[in-house]
mmCIF file of N, CA and C in Angstrom:
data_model
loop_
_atom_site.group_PDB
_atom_site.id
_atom_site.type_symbol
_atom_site.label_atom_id
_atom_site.label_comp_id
_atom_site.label_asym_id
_atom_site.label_seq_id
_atom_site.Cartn_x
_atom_site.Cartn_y
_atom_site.Cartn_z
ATOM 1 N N UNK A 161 147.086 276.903 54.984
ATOM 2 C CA UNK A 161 146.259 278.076 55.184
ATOM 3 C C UNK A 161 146.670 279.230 54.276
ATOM 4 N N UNK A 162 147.836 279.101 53.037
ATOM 5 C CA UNK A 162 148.164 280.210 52.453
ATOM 6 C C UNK A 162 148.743 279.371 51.531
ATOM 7 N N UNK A 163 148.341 280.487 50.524
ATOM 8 C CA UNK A 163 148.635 279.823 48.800
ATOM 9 C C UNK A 163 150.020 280.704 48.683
ATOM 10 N N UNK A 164 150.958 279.708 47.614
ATOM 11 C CA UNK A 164 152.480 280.968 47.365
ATOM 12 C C UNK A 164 152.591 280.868 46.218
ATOM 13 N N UNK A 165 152.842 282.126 45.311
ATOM 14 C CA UNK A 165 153.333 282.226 44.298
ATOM 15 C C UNK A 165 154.604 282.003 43.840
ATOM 16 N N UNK A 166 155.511 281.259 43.370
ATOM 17 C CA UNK A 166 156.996 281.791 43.183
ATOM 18 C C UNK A 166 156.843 282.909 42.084
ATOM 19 N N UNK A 167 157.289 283.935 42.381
ATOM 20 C CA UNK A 167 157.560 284.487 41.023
ATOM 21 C C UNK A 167 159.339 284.397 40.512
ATOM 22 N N UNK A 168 160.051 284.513 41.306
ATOM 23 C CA UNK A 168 161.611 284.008 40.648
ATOM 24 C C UNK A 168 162.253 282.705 41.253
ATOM 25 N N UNK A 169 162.775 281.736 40.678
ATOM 26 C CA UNK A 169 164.012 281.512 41.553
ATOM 27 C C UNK A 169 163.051 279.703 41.299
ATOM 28 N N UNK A 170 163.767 278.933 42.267
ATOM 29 C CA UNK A 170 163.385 277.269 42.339
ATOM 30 C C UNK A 170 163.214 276.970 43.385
ATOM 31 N N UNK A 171 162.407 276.010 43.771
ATOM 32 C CA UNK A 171 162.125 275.288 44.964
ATOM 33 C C UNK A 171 162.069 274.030 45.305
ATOM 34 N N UNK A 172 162.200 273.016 46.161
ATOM 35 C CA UNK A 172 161.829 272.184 45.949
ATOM 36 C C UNK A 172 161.416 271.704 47.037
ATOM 37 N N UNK A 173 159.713 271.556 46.652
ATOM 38 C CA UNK A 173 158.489 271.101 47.706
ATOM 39 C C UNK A 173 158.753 269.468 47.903
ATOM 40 N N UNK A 174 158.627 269.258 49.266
ATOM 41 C CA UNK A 174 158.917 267.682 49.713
ATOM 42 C C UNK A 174 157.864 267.526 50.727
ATOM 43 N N UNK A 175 157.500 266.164 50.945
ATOM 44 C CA UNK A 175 156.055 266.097 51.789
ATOM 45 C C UNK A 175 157.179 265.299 52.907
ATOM 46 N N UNK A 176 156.623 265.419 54.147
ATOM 47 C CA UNK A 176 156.929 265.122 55.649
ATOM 48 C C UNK A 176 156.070 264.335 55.965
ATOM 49 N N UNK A 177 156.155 262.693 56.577
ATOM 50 C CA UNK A 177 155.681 261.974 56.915
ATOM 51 C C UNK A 177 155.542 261.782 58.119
ATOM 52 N N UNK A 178 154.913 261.302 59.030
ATOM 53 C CA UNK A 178 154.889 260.892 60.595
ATOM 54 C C UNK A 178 156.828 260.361 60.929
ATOM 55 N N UNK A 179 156.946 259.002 60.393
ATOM 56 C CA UNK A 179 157.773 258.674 60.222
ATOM 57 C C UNK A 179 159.380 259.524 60.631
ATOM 58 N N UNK A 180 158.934 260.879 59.989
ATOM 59 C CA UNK A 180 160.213 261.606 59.709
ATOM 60 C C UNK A 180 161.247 261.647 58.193
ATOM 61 N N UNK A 181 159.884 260.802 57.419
ATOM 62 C CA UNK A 181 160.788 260.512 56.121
ATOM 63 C C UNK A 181 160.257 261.491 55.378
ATOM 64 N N UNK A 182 161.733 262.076 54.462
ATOM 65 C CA UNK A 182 160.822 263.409 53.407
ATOM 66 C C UNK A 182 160.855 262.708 52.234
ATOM 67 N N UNK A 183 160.139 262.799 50.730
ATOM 68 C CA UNK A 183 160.098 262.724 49.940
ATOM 69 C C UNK A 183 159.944 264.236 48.491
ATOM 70 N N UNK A 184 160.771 264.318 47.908
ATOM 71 C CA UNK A 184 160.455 265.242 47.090
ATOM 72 C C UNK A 184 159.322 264.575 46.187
ATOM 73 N N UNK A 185 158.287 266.187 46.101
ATOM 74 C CA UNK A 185 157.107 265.793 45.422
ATOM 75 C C UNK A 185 157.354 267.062 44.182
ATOM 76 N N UNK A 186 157.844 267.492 44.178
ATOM 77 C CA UNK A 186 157.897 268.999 43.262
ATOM 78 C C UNK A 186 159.047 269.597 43.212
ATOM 79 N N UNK A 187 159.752 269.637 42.025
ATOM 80 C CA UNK A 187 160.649 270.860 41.758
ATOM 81 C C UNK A 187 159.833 272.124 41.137
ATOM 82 N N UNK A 188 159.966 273.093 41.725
ATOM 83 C CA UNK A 188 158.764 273.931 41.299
ATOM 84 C C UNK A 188 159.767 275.451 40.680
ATOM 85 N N UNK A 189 159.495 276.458 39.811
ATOM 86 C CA UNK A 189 160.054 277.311 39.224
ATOM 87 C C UNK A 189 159.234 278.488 39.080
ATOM 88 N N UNK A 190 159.571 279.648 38.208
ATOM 89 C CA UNK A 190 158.666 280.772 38.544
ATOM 90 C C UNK A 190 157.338 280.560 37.744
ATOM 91 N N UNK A 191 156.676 281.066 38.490
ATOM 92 C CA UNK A 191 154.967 281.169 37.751
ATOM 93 C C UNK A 191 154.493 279.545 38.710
ATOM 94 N N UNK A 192 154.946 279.323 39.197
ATOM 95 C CA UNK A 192 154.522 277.889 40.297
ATOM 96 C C UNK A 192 154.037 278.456 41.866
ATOM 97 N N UNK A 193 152.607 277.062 41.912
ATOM 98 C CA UNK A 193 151.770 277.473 43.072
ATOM 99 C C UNK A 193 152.026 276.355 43.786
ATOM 100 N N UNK A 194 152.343 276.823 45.164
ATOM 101 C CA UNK A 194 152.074 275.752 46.406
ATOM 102 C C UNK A 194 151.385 276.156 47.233
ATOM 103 N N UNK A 195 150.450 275.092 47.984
ATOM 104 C CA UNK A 195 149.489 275.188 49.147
ATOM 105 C C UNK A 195 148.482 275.753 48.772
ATOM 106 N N UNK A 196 148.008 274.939 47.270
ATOM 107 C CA UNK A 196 146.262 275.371 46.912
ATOM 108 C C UNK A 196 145.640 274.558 47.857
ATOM 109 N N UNK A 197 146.162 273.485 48.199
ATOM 110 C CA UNK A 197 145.396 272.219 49.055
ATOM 111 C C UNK A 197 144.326 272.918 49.959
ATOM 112 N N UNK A 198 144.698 274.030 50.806
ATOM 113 C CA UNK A 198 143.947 274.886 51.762
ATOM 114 C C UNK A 198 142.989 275.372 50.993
ATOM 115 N N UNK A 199 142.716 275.628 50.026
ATOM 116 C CA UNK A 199 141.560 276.390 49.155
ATOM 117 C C UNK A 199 140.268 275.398 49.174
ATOM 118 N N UNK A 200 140.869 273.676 48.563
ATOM 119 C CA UNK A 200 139.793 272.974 48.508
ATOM 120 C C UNK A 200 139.587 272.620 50.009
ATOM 121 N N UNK A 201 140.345 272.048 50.916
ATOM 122 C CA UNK A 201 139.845 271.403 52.011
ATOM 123 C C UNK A 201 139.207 272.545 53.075
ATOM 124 N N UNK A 202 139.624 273.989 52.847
ATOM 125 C CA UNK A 202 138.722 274.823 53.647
ATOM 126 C C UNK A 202 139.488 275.221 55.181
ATOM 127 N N UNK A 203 140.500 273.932 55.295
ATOM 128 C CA UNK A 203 141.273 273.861 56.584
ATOM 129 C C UNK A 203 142.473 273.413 56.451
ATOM 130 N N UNK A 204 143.067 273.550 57.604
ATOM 131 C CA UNK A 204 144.304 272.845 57.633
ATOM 132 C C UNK A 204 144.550 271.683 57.203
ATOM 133 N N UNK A 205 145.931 271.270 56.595
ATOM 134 C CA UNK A 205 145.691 269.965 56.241
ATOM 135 C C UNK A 205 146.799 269.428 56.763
ATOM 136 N N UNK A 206 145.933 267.790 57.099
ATOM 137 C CA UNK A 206 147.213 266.524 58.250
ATOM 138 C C UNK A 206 148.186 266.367 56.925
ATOM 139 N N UNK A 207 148.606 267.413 56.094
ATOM 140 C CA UNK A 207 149.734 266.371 55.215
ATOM 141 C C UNK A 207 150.826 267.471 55.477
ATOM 142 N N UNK A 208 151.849 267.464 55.920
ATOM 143 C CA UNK A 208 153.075 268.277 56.415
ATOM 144 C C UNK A 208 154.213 268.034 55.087
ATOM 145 N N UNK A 209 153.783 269.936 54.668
ATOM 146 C CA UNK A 209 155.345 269.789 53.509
ATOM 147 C C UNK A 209 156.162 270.694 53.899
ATOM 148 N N UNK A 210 157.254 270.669 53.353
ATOM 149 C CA UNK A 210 158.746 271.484 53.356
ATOM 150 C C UNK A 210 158.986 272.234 52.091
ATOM 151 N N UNK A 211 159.541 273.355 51.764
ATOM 152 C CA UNK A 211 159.623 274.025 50.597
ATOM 153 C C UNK A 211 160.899 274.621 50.723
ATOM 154 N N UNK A 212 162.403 274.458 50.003
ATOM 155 C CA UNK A 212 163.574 274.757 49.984
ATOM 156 C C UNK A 212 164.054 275.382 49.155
ATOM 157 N N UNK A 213 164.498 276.563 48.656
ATOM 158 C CA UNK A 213 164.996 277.239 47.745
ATOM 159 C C UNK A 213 165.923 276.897 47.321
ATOM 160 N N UNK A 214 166.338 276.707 46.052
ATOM 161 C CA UNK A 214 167.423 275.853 45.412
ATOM 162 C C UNK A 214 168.073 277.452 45.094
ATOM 163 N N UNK A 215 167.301 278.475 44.736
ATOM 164 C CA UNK A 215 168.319 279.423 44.273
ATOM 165 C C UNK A 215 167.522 280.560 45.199
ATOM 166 N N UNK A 216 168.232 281.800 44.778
ATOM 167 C CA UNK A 216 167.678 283.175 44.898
ATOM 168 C C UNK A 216 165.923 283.151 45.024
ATOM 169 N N UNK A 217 164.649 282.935 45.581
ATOM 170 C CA UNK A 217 163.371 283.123 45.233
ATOM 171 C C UNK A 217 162.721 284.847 45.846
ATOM 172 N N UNK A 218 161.721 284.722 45.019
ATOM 173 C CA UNK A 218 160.719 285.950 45.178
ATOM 174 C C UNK A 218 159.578 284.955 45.162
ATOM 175 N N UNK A 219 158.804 285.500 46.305
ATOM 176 C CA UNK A 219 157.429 284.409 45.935
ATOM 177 C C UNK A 219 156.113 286.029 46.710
ATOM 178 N N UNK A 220 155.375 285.495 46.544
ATOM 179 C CA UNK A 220 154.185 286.154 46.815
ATOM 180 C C UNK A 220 153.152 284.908 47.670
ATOM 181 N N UNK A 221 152.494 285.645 48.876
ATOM 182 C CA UNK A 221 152.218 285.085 49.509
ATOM 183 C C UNK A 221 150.547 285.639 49.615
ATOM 184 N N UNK A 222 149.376 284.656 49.909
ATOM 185 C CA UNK A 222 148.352 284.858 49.929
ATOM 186 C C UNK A 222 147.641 284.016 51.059
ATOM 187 N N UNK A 223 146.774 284.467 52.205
ATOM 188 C CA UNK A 223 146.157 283.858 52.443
ATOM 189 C C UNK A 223 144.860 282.888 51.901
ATOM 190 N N UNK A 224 144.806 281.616 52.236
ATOM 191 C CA UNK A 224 143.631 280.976 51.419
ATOM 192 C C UNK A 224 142.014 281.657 51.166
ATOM 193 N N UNK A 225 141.630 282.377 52.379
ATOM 194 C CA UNK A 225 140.516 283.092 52.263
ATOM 195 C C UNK A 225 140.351 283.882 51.843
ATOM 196 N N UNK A 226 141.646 285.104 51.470
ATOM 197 C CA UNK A 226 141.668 285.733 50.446
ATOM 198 C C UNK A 226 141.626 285.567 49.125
ATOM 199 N N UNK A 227 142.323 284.373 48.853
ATOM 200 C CA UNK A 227 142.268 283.987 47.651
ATOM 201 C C UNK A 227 140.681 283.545 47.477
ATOM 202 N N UNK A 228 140.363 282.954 47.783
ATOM 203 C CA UNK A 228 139.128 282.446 47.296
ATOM 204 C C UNK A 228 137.787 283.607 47.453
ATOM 205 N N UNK A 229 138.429 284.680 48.092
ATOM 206 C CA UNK A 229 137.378 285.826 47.898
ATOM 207 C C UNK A 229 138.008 286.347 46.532
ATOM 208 N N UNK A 230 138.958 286.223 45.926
ATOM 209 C CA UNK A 230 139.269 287.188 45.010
ATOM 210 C C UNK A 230 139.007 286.131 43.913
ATOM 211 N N UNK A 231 138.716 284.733 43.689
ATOM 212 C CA UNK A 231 138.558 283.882 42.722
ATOM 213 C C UNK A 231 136.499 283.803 43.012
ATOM 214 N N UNK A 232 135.907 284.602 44.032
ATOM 215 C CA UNK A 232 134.524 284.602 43.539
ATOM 216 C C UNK A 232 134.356 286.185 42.962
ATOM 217 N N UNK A 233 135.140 286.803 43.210
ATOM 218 C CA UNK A 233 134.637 288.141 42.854
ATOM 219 C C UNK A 233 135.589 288.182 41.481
ATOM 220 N N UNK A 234 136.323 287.650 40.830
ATOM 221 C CA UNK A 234 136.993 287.680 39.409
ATOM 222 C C UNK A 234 137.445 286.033 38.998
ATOM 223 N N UNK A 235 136.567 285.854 38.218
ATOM 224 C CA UNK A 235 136.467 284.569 37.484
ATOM 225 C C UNK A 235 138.033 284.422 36.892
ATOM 226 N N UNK A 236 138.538 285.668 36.227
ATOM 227 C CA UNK A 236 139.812 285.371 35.642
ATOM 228 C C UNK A 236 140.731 284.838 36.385
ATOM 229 N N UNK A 237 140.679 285.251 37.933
ATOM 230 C CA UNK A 237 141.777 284.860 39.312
ATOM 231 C C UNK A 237 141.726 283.176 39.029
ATOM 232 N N UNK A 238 140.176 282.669 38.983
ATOM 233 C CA UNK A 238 140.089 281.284 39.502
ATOM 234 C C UNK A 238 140.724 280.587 38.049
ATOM 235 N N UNK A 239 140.968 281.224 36.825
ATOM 236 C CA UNK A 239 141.036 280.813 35.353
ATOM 237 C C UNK A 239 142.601 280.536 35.612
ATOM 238 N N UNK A 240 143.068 281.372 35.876
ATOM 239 C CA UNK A 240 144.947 280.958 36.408
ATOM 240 C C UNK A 240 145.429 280.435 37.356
ATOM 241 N N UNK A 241 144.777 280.331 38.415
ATOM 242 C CA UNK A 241 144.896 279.154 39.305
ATOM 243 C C UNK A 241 144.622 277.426 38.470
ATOM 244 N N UNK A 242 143.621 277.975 38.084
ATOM 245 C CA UNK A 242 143.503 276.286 37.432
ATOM 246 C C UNK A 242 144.642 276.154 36.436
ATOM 247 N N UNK A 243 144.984 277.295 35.620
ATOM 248 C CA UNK A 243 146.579 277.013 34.710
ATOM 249 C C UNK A 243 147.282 276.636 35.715
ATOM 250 N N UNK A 244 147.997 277.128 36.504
ATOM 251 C CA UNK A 244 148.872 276.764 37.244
ATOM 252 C C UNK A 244 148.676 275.498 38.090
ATOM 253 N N UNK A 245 147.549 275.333 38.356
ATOM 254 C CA UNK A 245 147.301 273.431 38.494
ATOM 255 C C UNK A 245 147.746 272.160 37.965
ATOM 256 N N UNK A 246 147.044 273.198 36.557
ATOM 257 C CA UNK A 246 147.275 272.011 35.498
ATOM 258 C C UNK A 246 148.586 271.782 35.147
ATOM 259 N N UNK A 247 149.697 272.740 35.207
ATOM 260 C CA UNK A 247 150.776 272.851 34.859
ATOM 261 C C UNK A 247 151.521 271.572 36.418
ATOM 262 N N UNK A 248 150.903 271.985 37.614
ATOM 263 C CA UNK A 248 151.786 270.885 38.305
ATOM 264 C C UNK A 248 151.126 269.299 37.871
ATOM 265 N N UNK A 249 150.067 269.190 37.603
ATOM 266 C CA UNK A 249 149.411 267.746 37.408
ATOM 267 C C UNK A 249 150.718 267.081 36.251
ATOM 268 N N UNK A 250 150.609 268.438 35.444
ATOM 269 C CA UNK A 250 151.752 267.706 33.845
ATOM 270 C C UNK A 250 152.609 267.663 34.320
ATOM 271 N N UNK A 251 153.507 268.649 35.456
ATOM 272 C CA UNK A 251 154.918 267.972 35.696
ATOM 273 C C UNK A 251 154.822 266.486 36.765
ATOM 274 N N UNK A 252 154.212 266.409 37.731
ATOM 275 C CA UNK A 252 153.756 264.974 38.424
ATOM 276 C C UNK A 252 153.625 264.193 37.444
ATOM 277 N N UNK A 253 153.098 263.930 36.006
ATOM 278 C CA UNK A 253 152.617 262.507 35.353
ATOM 279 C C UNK A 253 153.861 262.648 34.813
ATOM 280 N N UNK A 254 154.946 263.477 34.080
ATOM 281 C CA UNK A 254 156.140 263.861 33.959
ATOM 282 C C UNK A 254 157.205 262.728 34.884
ATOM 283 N N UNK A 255 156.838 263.538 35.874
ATOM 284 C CA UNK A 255 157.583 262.490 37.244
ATOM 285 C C UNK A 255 157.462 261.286 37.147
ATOM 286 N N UNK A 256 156.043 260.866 37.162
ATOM 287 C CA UNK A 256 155.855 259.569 37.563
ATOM 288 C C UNK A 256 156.091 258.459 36.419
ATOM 289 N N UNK A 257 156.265 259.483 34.878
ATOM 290 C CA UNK A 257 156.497 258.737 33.906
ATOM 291 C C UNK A 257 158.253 258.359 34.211
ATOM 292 N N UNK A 258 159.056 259.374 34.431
ATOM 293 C CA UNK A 258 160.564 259.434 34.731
ATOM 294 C C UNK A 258 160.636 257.893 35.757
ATOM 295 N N UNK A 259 159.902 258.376 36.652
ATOM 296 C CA UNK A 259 160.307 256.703 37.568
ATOM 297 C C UNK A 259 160.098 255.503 37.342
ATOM 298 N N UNK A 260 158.978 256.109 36.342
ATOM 299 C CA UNK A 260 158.602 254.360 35.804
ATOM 300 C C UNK A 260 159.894 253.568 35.008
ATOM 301 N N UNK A 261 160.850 254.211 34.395
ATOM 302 C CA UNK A 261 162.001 253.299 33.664
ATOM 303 C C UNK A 261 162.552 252.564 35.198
ATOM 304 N N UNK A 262 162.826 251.261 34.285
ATOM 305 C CA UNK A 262 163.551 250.148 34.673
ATOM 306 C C UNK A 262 164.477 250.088 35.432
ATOM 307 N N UNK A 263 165.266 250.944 34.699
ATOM 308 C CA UNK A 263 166.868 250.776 35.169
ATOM 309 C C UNK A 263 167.271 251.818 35.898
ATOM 310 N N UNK A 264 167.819 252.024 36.736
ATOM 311 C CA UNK A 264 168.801 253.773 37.524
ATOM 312 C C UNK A 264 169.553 254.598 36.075
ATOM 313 N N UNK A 265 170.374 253.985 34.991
ATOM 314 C CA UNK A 265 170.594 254.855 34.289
ATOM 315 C C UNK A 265 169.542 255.538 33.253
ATOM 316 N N UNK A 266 168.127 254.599 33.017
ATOM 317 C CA UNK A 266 167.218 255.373 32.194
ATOM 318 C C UNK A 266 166.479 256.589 32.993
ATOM 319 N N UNK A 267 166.187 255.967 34.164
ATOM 320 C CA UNK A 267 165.806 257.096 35.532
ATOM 321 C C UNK A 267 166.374 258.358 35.509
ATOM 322 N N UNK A 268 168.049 258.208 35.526
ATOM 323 C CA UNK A 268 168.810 259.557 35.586
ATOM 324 C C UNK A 268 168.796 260.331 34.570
ATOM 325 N N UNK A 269 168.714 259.824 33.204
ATOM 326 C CA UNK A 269 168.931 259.938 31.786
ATOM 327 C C UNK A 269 167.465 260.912 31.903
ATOM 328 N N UNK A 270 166.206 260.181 32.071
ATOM 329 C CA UNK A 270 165.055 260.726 31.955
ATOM 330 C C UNK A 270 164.833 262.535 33.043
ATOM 331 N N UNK A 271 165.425 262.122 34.093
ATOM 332 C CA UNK A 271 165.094 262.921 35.012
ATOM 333 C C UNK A 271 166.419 264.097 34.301
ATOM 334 N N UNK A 272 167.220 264.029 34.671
ATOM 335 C CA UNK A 272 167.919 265.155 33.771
ATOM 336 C C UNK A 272 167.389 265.892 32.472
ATOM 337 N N UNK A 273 166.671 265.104 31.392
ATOM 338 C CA UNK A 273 165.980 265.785 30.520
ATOM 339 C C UNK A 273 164.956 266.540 31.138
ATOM 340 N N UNK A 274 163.898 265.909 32.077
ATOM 341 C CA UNK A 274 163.158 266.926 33.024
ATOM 342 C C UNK A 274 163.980 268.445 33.172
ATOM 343 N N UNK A 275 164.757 267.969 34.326
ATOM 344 C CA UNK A 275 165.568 269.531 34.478
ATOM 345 C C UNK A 275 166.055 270.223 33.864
ATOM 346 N N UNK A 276 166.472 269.804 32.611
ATOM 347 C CA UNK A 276 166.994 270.710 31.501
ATOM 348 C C UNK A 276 165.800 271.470 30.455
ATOM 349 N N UNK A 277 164.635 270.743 30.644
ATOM 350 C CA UNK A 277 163.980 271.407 30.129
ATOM 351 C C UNK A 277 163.478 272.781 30.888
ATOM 352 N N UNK A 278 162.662 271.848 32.395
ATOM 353 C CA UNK A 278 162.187 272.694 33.491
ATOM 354 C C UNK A 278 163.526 274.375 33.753
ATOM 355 N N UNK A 279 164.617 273.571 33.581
ATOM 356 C CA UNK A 279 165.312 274.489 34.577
ATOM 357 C C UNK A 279 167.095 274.892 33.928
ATOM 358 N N UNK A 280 167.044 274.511 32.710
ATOM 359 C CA UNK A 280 168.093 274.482 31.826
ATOM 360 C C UNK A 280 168.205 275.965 31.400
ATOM 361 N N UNK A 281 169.441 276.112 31.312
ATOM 362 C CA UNK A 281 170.060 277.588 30.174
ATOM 363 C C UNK A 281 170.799 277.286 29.421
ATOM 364 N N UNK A 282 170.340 277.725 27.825
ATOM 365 C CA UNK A 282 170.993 276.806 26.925
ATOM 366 C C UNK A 282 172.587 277.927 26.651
ATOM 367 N N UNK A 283 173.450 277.584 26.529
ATOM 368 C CA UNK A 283 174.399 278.045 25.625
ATOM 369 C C UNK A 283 175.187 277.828 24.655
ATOM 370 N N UNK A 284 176.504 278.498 24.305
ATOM 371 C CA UNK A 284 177.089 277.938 23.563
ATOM 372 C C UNK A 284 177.741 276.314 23.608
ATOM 373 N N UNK A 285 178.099 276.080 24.504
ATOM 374 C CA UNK A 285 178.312 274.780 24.933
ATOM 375 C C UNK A 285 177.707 273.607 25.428
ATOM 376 N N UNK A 286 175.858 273.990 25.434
ATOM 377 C CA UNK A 286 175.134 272.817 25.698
ATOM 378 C C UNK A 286 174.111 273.778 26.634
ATOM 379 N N UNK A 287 174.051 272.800 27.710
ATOM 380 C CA UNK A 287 172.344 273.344 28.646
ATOM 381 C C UNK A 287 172.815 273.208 29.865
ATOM 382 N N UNK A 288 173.005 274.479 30.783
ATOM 383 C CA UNK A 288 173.286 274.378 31.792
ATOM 384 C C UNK A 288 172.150 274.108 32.883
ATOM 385 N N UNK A 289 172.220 273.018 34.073
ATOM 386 C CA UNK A 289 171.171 272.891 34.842
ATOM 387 C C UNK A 289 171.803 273.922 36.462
ATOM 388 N N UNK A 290 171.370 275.091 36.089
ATOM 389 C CA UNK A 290 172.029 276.052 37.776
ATOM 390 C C UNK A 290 171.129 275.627 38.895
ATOM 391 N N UNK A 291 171.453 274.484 39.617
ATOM 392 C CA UNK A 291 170.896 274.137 40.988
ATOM 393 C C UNK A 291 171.249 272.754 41.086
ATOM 394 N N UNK A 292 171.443 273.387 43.226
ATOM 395 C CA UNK A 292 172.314 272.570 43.657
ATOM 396 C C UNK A 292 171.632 271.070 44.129
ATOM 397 N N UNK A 293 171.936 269.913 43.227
ATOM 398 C CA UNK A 293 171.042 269.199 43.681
ATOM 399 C C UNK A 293 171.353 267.715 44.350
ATOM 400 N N UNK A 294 171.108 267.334 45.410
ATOM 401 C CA UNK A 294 172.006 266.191 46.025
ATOM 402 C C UNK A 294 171.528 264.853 45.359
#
């Protein structure tokens, strides 16, 4: 029922199953949207996620009906929502390309380049990844 902006900091969105099993679906960073889902379906939705701050966050919070009054009355609103869409679709095929290797060490190998890109600080000594990740 409410769209979030991060504007600082990391998250990481995981979907909740009946079951009780979580799965991470998103490492998400600043300028990242969760819970557009409510915009298209109009309602609540049967899919239950979790959202965890890996560091320090600032996020901005919107209700869905607001939003979608402010994406008919300014075309530009609905123009950056769809950036920020598109931006999670590329990190998901991202993902799903990372899992596709074979082996656990091409997996780790791959997925670390993810985070260092996503979430790296480069320095003198290489690329630091700051978050705590199990």
């Amino acid at each position: 029922e409410r769209v979030y902006l991060i504007r600082r900091g990391a998250v990481r969105l995981s979907r909740v199953y009946e079951s009780g099993e979580e799965i991470t679906v998103a490492l998400l960073r600043e300028n990242s949207l969760f819970g557009v889902l409510s915009l298209l379906t109009g309602q609540r939705s049967d899919r239950f996620y979790h959202a965890v701050a890996f560091t320090r966050v600032e996020m901005v919070m919107a209700p869905a009906t607001s939003v979608k009054a402010a994406i008919e009355a300014d075309t530009s609103v609905g123009l950056r929502l769809l950036q920020g869409l598109s931006s999670r679709i590329l990190q998901t095929e991202t993902m799903i390309e990372t899992l596709t290797h074979r082996d656990m060490s091409s997996r780790l190998v791959s997925f670390l380049l993810v985070l260092c890109r996503d979430f790296g600080v480069a320095d003198e000594l290489g690329i630091t990844i700051d978050l705590r990740l199990s």
